[in-house]
Short mmCIF file of C-alpha atoms and ligand atoms in Angstrom, two decimals:
data_model
loop_
_atom_site.label_atom_id
_atom_site.label_comp_id
_atom_site.label_asym_id
_atom_site.label_seq_id
_atom_site.Cartn_x
_atom_site.Cartn_y
_atom_site.Cartn_z
CA MET C 1 0.06 -0.02 0.06
CA SER C 2 1.48 3.36 -1.01
CA LYS C 3 2.12 6.04 1.51
CA ALA C 4 -0.60 8.37 1.52
CA LEU C 5 -0.86 12.00 0.65
CA GLU C 6 1.39 14.68 1.63
CA VAL C 7 1.25 14.57 5.41
CA GLN C 8 3.53 11.63 6.05
CA LEU C 9 1.71 9.36 8.44
CA ASP C 10 3.25 5.80 8.53
CA VAL C 11 -0.35 4.59 7.70
CA GLU C 12 0.73 1.12 6.83
CA LYS C 13 2.44 0.70 10.41
CA ILE C 14 -0.66 2.34 11.92
CA ARG C 15 -2.97 -0.08 10.22
CA SER C 16 -1.13 -3.04 11.59
CA ASP C 17 -2.41 -1.85 15.12
CA TYR C 18 -5.91 -2.70 13.97
CA PRO C 19 -6.45 -6.40 13.06
CA ILE C 20 -10.07 -5.52 12.19
CA LEU C 21 -8.92 -3.48 9.21
CA SER C 22 -7.58 -6.69 7.69
CA ARG C 23 -10.88 -8.55 7.80
CA LYS C 24 -13.31 -9.32 4.84
CA VAL C 25 -16.78 -8.22 4.98
CA ASN C 26 -19.26 -9.80 2.48
CA GLY C 27 -16.23 -11.29 0.75
CA GLN C 28 -14.34 -7.96 0.22
CA PRO C 29 -11.75 -6.21 2.26
CA LEU C 30 -13.20 -4.07 4.80
CA ILE C 31 -13.17 -0.26 4.25
CA TYR C 32 -14.42 1.39 7.53
CA PHE C 33 -15.73 4.95 6.88
CA ASP C 34 -18.04 5.04 9.90
CA ASN C 35 -15.55 6.59 12.24
CA ALA C 36 -17.85 9.29 13.41
CA ALA C 37 -20.09 6.59 14.89
CA THR C 38 -17.14 4.70 16.54
CA SER C 39 -13.57 4.60 15.96
CA GLN C 40 -11.70 1.22 15.78
CA THR C 41 -9.64 0.03 18.88
CA PRO C 42 -5.91 -0.51 18.34
CA ASN C 43 -3.90 -3.46 19.87
CA GLN C 44 -2.38 -1.18 22.45
CA VAL C 45 -5.82 -0.45 23.82
CA VAL C 46 -6.93 -3.89 23.69
CA GLU C 47 -3.77 -5.05 25.47
CA ALA C 48 -4.37 -2.47 28.30
CA ILE C 49 -7.74 -3.97 28.73
CA VAL C 50 -6.31 -7.54 28.72
CA THR C 51 -3.62 -6.61 31.30
CA TYR C 52 -6.01 -4.85 33.70
CA TYR C 53 -8.14 -8.02 33.93
CA HIS C 54 -5.26 -10.32 34.01
CA GLN C 55 -3.20 -8.49 36.57
CA HIS C 56 -5.13 -5.75 38.43
CA ASN C 57 -8.92 -6.27 38.55
CA ALA C 58 -10.28 -5.02 41.85
CA ASN C 59 -12.96 -2.51 43.01
CA ILE C 60 -11.28 0.99 43.70
CA HIS C 61 -11.28 3.61 46.44
CA ARG C 62 -12.40 1.05 49.01
CA GLY C 63 -9.91 -1.89 49.61
CA VAL C 64 -6.92 -1.96 51.84
CA HIS C 65 -5.57 -4.88 49.73
CA ALA C 66 -2.76 -4.38 47.06
CA LEU C 67 -5.14 -5.11 44.07
CA SER C 68 -7.42 -2.48 45.00
CA GLN C 69 -4.58 -0.10 45.58
CA GLU C 70 -3.19 -0.82 42.20
CA ALA C 71 -6.61 -0.44 40.39
CA THR C 72 -7.20 2.84 42.34
CA ASP C 73 -3.76 4.25 41.22
CA LEU C 74 -4.27 3.25 37.56
CA TYR C 75 -7.73 4.80 37.59
CA GLU C 76 -6.52 7.96 39.11
CA GLN C 77 -3.58 7.95 36.88
CA ALA C 78 -6.00 7.74 33.85
CA ARG C 79 -7.86 10.76 35.19
CA LYS C 80 -4.43 12.73 35.34
CA THR C 81 -3.75 11.76 31.69
CA LEU C 82 -7.11 13.17 30.58
CA GLN C 83 -6.47 16.37 32.62
CA LYS C 84 -3.03 16.84 30.91
CA HIS C 85 -4.28 15.90 27.46
CA PHE C 86 -7.16 18.32 27.74
CA ASN C 87 -5.31 20.92 29.59
CA ALA C 88 -7.81 21.08 32.62
CA ALA C 89 -6.52 23.12 35.60
CA LYS C 90 -7.28 20.14 38.13
CA ASP C 91 -7.83 16.51 37.93
CA LYS C 92 -10.91 16.80 40.06
CA GLU C 93 -12.44 18.67 37.09
CA ILE C 94 -12.46 15.46 35.20
CA ILE C 95 -15.46 13.26 35.84
CA PHE C 96 -15.64 9.79 34.26
CA THR C 97 -18.96 9.12 32.63
CA ALA C 98 -20.25 6.55 30.34
CA GLY C 99 -19.93 8.72 27.26
CA THR C 100 -21.01 12.13 25.88
CA THR C 101 -24.75 11.42 26.36
CA HIS C 102 -24.17 10.67 30.12
CA GLY C 103 -22.20 13.83 30.57
CA ILE C 104 -24.74 16.10 28.95
CA ASN C 105 -27.52 14.43 30.96
CA LEU C 106 -25.56 14.94 34.16
CA VAL C 107 -25.14 18.77 33.39
CA ALA C 108 -28.67 19.14 31.98
CA SER C 109 -30.25 17.40 35.20
CA GLY C 110 -28.02 19.75 37.49
CA PHE C 111 -29.14 22.95 35.82
CA GLY C 112 -32.84 21.40 36.07
CA SER C 113 -32.60 21.92 39.80
CA PHE C 114 -32.30 25.69 39.58
CA LEU C 115 -33.65 26.99 36.38
CA THR C 116 -36.83 28.77 36.46
CA ALA C 117 -39.61 29.79 33.93
CA ASP C 118 -37.89 33.15 33.55
CA ASP C 119 -34.65 31.47 32.32
CA GLU C 120 -33.60 30.72 28.79
CA VAL C 121 -31.30 28.13 27.40
CA VAL C 122 -29.64 28.27 24.00
CA VAL C 123 -28.96 25.24 21.76
CA SER C 124 -28.06 25.39 17.93
CA ALA C 125 -30.04 23.75 15.08
CA MET C 126 -26.96 21.46 14.34
CA GLU C 127 -27.02 19.36 17.55
CA HIS C 128 -27.02 15.84 18.02
CA HIS C 129 -30.32 14.48 19.75
CA SER C 130 -28.22 13.77 22.80
CA ASN C 131 -27.70 17.68 23.11
CA ILE C 132 -31.33 18.49 22.44
CA VAL C 133 -33.62 16.06 24.30
CA PRO C 134 -31.96 16.31 27.79
CA TRP C 135 -32.55 20.09 27.63
CA GLN C 136 -36.09 19.74 26.46
CA LEU C 137 -36.79 17.63 29.41
CA VAL C 138 -35.36 20.30 31.67
CA CYS C 139 -37.43 22.82 29.96
CA GLU C 140 -40.61 20.94 30.25
CA LYS C 141 -39.87 20.45 33.98
CA THR C 142 -38.86 24.04 34.86
CA GLY C 143 -40.69 25.99 32.37
CA ALA C 144 -37.47 27.53 31.06
CA GLN C 145 -37.39 28.49 27.35
CA LEU C 146 -35.28 26.71 24.75
CA LYS C 147 -34.03 29.06 22.03
CA VAL C 148 -32.24 27.78 18.77
CA ILE C 149 -29.26 29.34 16.92
CA PRO C 150 -30.27 28.71 13.09
CA ILE C 151 -27.85 27.33 10.61
CA THR C 152 -27.08 28.55 7.02
CA GLU C 153 -27.22 26.41 3.71
CA LYS C 154 -23.50 25.75 4.25
CA GLY C 155 -24.12 24.14 7.35
CA GLU C 156 -22.72 26.90 9.60
CA TRP C 157 -24.14 28.70 12.76
CA ASP C 158 -25.95 31.79 11.61
CA LEU C 159 -24.97 34.27 14.15
CA THR C 160 -26.78 37.34 12.74
CA GLU C 161 -29.41 37.39 15.65
CA LEU C 162 -27.00 36.31 18.36
CA ASP C 163 -27.79 39.29 20.57
CA THR C 164 -31.34 38.49 20.71
CA LEU C 165 -30.56 34.65 21.23
CA ILE C 166 -28.14 35.08 24.06
CA THR C 167 -29.27 37.67 26.58
CA GLU C 168 -29.04 38.20 30.26
CA LYS C 169 -31.89 35.83 30.48
CA THR C 170 -29.79 32.84 29.19
CA LYS C 171 -28.53 30.59 31.72
CA ILE C 172 -26.77 28.07 29.70
CA VAL C 173 -25.66 27.64 26.04
CA PHE C 174 -25.00 24.10 24.69
CA VAL C 175 -23.65 23.57 21.25
CA ASN C 176 -21.45 20.92 19.43
CA HIS C 177 -17.96 21.69 18.83
CA VAL C 178 -17.84 19.72 15.60
CA SER C 179 -21.08 18.56 13.94
CA ASN C 180 -21.41 14.80 13.54
CA ALA C 181 -23.83 15.05 10.51
CA LEU C 182 -21.94 17.80 8.52
CA GLY C 183 -18.62 17.83 9.89
CA THR C 184 -18.62 21.58 10.50
CA ILE C 185 -16.03 22.76 13.01
CA ASN C 186 -17.92 25.64 14.72
CA PRO C 187 -16.34 28.97 15.72
CA VAL C 188 -17.02 28.08 19.50
CA GLU C 189 -14.74 30.86 21.00
CA LYS C 190 -17.24 33.55 19.72
CA LEU C 191 -20.12 31.68 21.61
CA ILE C 192 -18.02 31.07 24.88
CA GLN C 193 -17.20 34.93 24.87
CA LYS C 194 -20.95 35.94 24.23
CA ALA C 195 -22.24 33.47 26.74
CA HIS C 196 -19.83 34.67 29.45
CA ASP C 197 -20.45 38.34 28.58
CA CYS C 198 -24.19 37.57 29.43
CA GLY C 199 -23.34 35.63 32.54
CA ALA C 200 -24.29 32.36 31.27
CA ALA C 201 -22.59 28.96 31.30
CA ILE C 202 -21.61 27.17 28.22
CA LEU C 203 -21.27 23.44 27.51
CA LEU C 204 -19.54 22.18 24.38
CA ASP C 205 -20.33 18.75 22.93
CA GLY C 206 -16.95 17.64 22.09
CA ALA C 207 -17.69 14.12 20.97
CA GLN C 208 -16.68 14.68 17.21
CA ALA C 209 -13.96 17.45 17.94
CA ALA C 210 -11.92 15.64 20.56
CA PRO C 211 -10.87 12.69 18.24
CA HIS C 212 -9.47 14.91 15.65
CA LEU C 213 -8.27 18.31 17.16
CA GLN C 214 -6.04 19.27 20.01
CA ILE C 215 -8.43 20.58 22.85
CA ASP C 216 -7.10 23.20 25.24
CA LEU C 217 -9.77 23.56 27.96
CA GLN C 218 -8.19 26.34 29.79
CA GLN C 219 -7.60 28.20 26.74
CA LEU C 220 -10.96 27.85 25.53
CA ASP C 221 -12.36 28.88 28.86
CA VAL C 222 -15.54 26.61 28.34
CA ASP C 223 -17.43 25.72 31.47
CA PHE C 224 -18.34 22.31 30.53
CA TYR C 225 -16.87 19.70 27.78
CA THR C 226 -18.00 16.25 27.04
CA VAL C 227 -16.40 13.41 25.14
CA SER C 228 -16.85 9.69 24.38
CA GLY C 229 -13.87 7.27 24.43
CA HIS C 230 -15.17 5.08 21.87
CA LYS C 231 -14.68 7.70 19.23
CA MET C 232 -11.09 8.24 20.27
CA CYS C 233 -9.85 4.77 19.78
CA GLY C 234 -11.05 3.77 23.47
CA PRO C 235 -13.67 1.30 24.36
CA THR C 236 -17.35 1.92 24.54
CA GLY C 237 -19.01 2.95 27.84
CA ILE C 238 -16.51 5.49 28.94
CA GLY C 239 -16.31 9.08 28.49
CA MET C 240 -15.34 12.40 30.18
CA LEU C 241 -17.16 15.17 31.45
CA TYR C 242 -14.98 18.24 32.19
CA GLY C 243 -16.54 21.05 34.57
CA LYS C 244 -14.99 24.04 35.93
CA GLU C 245 -14.58 23.33 39.72
CA ASP C 246 -16.99 26.16 40.73
CA TRP C 247 -19.75 24.73 38.37
CA LEU C 248 -19.26 21.17 39.41
CA ASN C 249 -19.46 22.46 43.15
CA LYS C 250 -22.76 24.26 42.31
CA LEU C 251 -24.43 21.36 40.52
CA PRO C 252 -26.16 18.76 42.66
CA PRO C 253 -25.09 15.20 42.47
CA TYR C 254 -26.55 13.36 39.41
CA GLN C 255 -26.89 9.83 40.88
CA GLY C 256 -26.98 8.73 44.43
CA GLY C 257 -25.12 5.66 45.81
CA GLY C 258 -21.80 4.26 46.95
CA GLU C 259 -18.57 6.31 46.66
CA MET C 260 -20.31 9.81 46.05
CA ILE C 261 -21.16 10.33 49.76
CA ASP C 262 -19.17 11.85 52.77
CA GLN C 263 -21.59 10.72 55.68
CA VAL C 264 -24.87 8.89 55.33
CA THR C 265 -27.76 9.10 58.02
CA PHE C 266 -31.38 8.78 57.70
CA GLU C 267 -31.69 12.58 58.65
CA LYS C 268 -29.10 13.90 56.10
CA THR C 269 -26.54 12.71 53.73
CA THR C 270 -23.45 14.86 53.00
CA TYR C 271 -21.52 14.32 49.53
CA ALA C 272 -18.01 13.46 48.67
CA PRO C 273 -15.85 16.24 47.17
CA LEU C 274 -15.07 16.32 43.56
CA PRO C 275 -14.67 14.38 41.34
CA GLN C 276 -16.34 11.38 43.49
CA LYS C 277 -19.61 13.50 44.06
CA PHE C 278 -20.42 12.64 40.33
CA GLU C 279 -19.09 9.03 40.18
CA ALA C 280 -21.59 7.01 42.09
CA GLY C 281 -21.25 3.29 42.24
CA THR C 282 -18.33 1.12 40.96
CA PRO C 283 -17.23 3.19 37.86
CA ASN C 284 -16.07 1.60 34.45
CA ILE C 285 -12.56 1.23 35.97
CA CYS C 286 -11.10 -0.69 33.05
CA GLY C 287 -12.53 1.48 30.52
CA ALA C 288 -11.06 4.60 32.16
CA ILE C 289 -7.62 3.13 32.03
CA ALA C 290 -8.03 1.84 28.47
CA PHE C 291 -9.41 5.39 27.59
CA ALA C 292 -6.25 7.02 28.80
CA LYS C 293 -4.11 4.38 26.90
CA ALA C 294 -6.08 5.30 23.72
CA ILE C 295 -5.14 9.16 24.57
CA ASP C 296 -1.54 8.20 24.85
CA TYR C 297 -1.66 6.35 21.52
CA LEU C 298 -3.27 9.35 19.76
CA ASN C 299 -0.58 11.54 21.27
CA GLU C 300 2.23 9.23 20.09
CA ILE C 301 0.97 9.70 16.54
CA GLY C 302 0.27 13.39 17.19
CA LEU C 303 -3.17 15.04 17.01
CA ASP C 304 -1.71 17.83 14.82
CA LYS C 305 -0.57 15.21 12.22
CA ILE C 306 -3.76 13.36 12.54
CA ALA C 307 -5.94 16.60 11.82
CA ALA C 308 -3.64 17.47 8.80
CA TYR C 309 -3.78 13.91 7.33
CA GLU C 310 -7.56 13.52 7.76
CA HIS C 311 -8.13 16.98 6.25
CA GLU C 312 -6.25 15.70 3.18
CA LEU C 313 -8.30 12.54 2.95
CA LEU C 314 -11.41 14.86 3.31
CA GLU C 315 -10.39 17.34 0.40
CA TYR C 316 -9.29 14.24 -1.83
CA ALA C 317 -12.74 12.43 -1.18
CA THR C 318 -14.75 15.70 -1.52
CA SER C 319 -13.31 16.42 -5.02
CA GLN C 320 -13.66 12.74 -6.26
CA LEU C 321 -17.36 12.69 -4.96
CA LEU C 322 -18.30 15.95 -6.41
CA ALA C 323 -17.45 14.64 -9.92
CA ILE C 324 -20.26 12.31 -9.74
CA GLU C 325 -23.37 13.71 -11.44
CA GLY C 326 -26.19 14.48 -9.10
CA LEU C 327 -24.15 13.94 -5.98
CA LYS C 328 -24.84 16.69 -3.42
CA ILE C 329 -22.76 17.32 -0.26
CA TYR C 330 -24.52 18.73 2.67
CA GLY C 331 -22.13 20.61 4.87
CA THR C 332 -19.97 22.82 2.80
CA SER C 333 -18.09 24.85 5.43
CA ALA C 334 -14.43 25.76 4.74
CA TYR C 335 -13.78 24.47 8.36
CA LYS C 336 -14.73 20.73 8.39
CA ALA C 337 -13.58 17.53 10.21
CA ALA C 338 -13.22 14.53 7.86
CA VAL C 339 -17.03 13.93 7.46
CA ILE C 340 -18.83 14.02 3.98
CA SER C 341 -22.54 13.66 4.25
CA PHE C 342 -24.12 13.38 0.73
CA ASN C 343 -27.07 12.23 -1.37
CA ILE C 344 -27.49 11.14 -4.93
CA GLU C 345 -30.37 12.57 -6.79
CA GLY C 346 -33.18 9.94 -6.93
CA ILE C 347 -31.53 7.41 -4.50
CA HIS C 348 -32.45 6.74 -0.99
CA PRO C 349 -29.19 6.90 1.11
CA TYR C 350 -30.39 3.56 2.81
CA ASP C 351 -30.29 1.95 -0.58
CA LEU C 352 -26.77 3.34 -1.37
CA GLY C 353 -25.44 2.37 2.07
CA THR C 354 -26.94 -1.22 1.74
CA LEU C 355 -25.40 -1.77 -1.57
CA ILE C 356 -21.84 -0.63 -0.88
CA ASP C 357 -21.85 -2.57 2.39
CA LYS C 358 -22.05 -5.67 0.03
CA MET C 359 -18.79 -4.26 -1.36
CA GLY C 360 -17.20 -4.21 1.86
CA ILE C 361 -17.50 -0.54 2.67
CA ALA C 362 -19.20 0.74 6.14
CA ILE C 363 -20.78 4.08 6.02
CA ARG C 364 -23.59 5.53 8.10
CA THR C 365 -26.87 6.24 6.41
CA GLY C 366 -29.96 8.09 7.97
CA HIS C 367 -30.44 11.14 10.12
CA HIS C 368 -27.56 10.52 12.16
CA CYS C 369 -29.26 11.45 15.33
CA ALA C 370 -29.71 14.95 14.09
CA GLN C 371 -33.26 15.10 12.76
CA PRO C 372 -33.50 18.90 12.82
CA ILE C 373 -30.66 19.11 10.34
CA MET C 374 -32.27 16.74 8.06
CA ASP C 375 -35.60 18.83 8.27
CA PHE C 376 -33.59 22.02 7.56
CA TYR C 377 -32.43 20.49 4.25
CA ARG C 378 -35.81 18.73 3.84
CA ILE C 379 -34.36 15.32 3.44
CA PRO C 380 -35.03 12.13 5.18
CA GLY C 381 -31.30 11.49 5.70
CA THR C 382 -27.92 11.29 4.09
CA ALA C 383 -25.04 8.78 3.40
CA ARG C 384 -22.22 9.79 5.62
CA ALA C 385 -18.59 8.72 5.19
CA SER C 386 -16.27 9.65 7.98
CA PHE C 387 -12.53 9.13 7.93
CA ALA C 388 -9.87 8.37 10.46
CA PHE C 389 -5.89 8.58 10.19
CA TYR C 390 -5.86 4.86 9.50
CA ASN C 391 -7.90 5.18 6.32
CA THR C 392 -6.20 5.73 3.07
CA LYS C 393 -6.38 7.41 -0.37
CA GLU C 394 -6.53 4.03 -2.03
CA GLU C 395 -9.62 3.24 0.14
CA VAL C 396 -11.26 6.56 -0.88
CA ASP C 397 -10.65 5.54 -4.63
CA ILE C 398 -12.50 2.10 -4.03
CA PHE C 399 -15.30 3.99 -2.16
CA VAL C 400 -15.85 6.38 -4.93
CA GLU C 401 -15.91 3.67 -7.60
CA ALA C 402 -18.52 1.65 -5.33
CA VAL C 403 -20.57 4.85 -5.23
CA LYS C 404 -20.59 5.11 -8.88
CA LYS C 405 -21.26 1.48 -9.28
CA ALA C 406 -24.30 1.80 -6.85
CA LYS C 407 -25.48 4.86 -8.56
CA SER C 408 -25.67 3.06 -11.90
CA MET C 409 -27.41 -0.06 -10.29
CA LEU C 410 -29.87 2.00 -8.44
CA SER C 411 -30.74 4.56 -11.26
N1 LIG R 501 -22.70 10.18 17.32
C1 LIG R 501 -22.71 9.28 15.27
O1 LIG R 501 -22.71 8.33 14.36
P1 LIG R 501 -22.41 8.67 22.78
O2 LIG R 501 -23.38 7.79 21.97
O3 LIG R 501 -23.13 9.09 24.19
O4 LIG R 501 -21.04 8.30 22.76
O5 LIG R 501 -22.28 9.92 21.94
C2 LIG R 501 -23.48 10.84 21.55
C3 LIG R 501 -23.12 12.00 20.51
C4 LIG R 501 -23.23 13.22 21.04
N2 LIG R 501 -22.83 14.30 20.36
C5 LIG R 501 -22.28 14.04 19.13
C6 LIG R 501 -21.86 15.30 18.41
C7 LIG R 501 -22.25 12.92 18.50
O6 LIG R 501 -21.62 12.62 17.38
C8 LIG R 501 -22.59 11.72 19.32
C9 LIG R 501 -22.57 10.31 18.81
C10 LIG R 501 -22.55 8.94 16.62
O7 LIG R 501 -22.71 10.39 14.80
C11 LIG R 501 -23.58 8.00 17.00
S1 LIG R 501 -25.14 8.61 17.02
#
């Protein structure tokens, strides 16, 4: 396989970390272009999981025995790895969650305890359902009003009415950093500034940003940031919620149970300090350790190189796809992660996805858990190809040929 594109990643070596990339699907070599849904897991992360269960498996924070101490140290070291990677000021600002959805629900539920009918919360029209529905539930409960930042035809935020959308009444703004359905990298700095000028908090859903961009939480000065491990070469069932210490102290606990308490009596319970206050019950210990390993792995390759390489793949694939007659790409911002959402005139995306799956190619089809975006474009869904640093230009060529073939079969 030739070295790909101008940004020199040793893709062949990287691919050898992923046995799954050598398997066949429907008799054809697998081409995995569904990385926005979940990334593949390298050997290094799988080995960390195996080592944990072979050597260190125990419950944490509660045993005097050696295994419990080892598991506790590994888990807390994982927290420090995330703190360093995302440049959070303190490790107690890193809460392990089950993923982005869990992190957002935690924050939404916390705000639900003090929002009133006079308050407003602001979302964008580009959100994943997990950044819409939890806030709708909170608005239904509190009477707070949900306001929506519209989007433009290019799939960017339309900020022309920002001064009327984010006001002194706004208590929290919650938007994605990178859109999963369109790939747009949003100008979040503007919104962080605006939210803070109005005294509001801001949550960024970083599920699609963190796998591709170096995130500096202190520089961003964002109040909350959520990510999912499984989109960053880690396992499923683990994620991170970052919250500024002051905000995490203000929010009530999300779940009650073991580990999140200080003293329990039937009269009154007091809560553990951060981060335990938000980590009730036995956490996903192995998941956290493996997530940290995945972050080390990404850093060894280098997120800057990853971003540059994926951008080249995006540009190459975009130009190849646009040469196909009747093909339209949704999300045409100049600032995009390596996601291409598209449709071909007269062909349902589901049919296209099903046909190219028969050729061994995995893409996602449908509304991508972002129905308001599909409503905006008045379409039922799209076909979505999303690339990672272990994909190649040659795979893009095969994919483009497969799309052409599917088009001719379905027209
Ligand atoms: N998007 C996709 O195919 P969880 O499921 O909790 O790990 O992540 C939810 C989520 C939240 N925000 C954004 C921007 C996301 O992209 C996702 C997950 C996947 O696009 C699965 S629906």
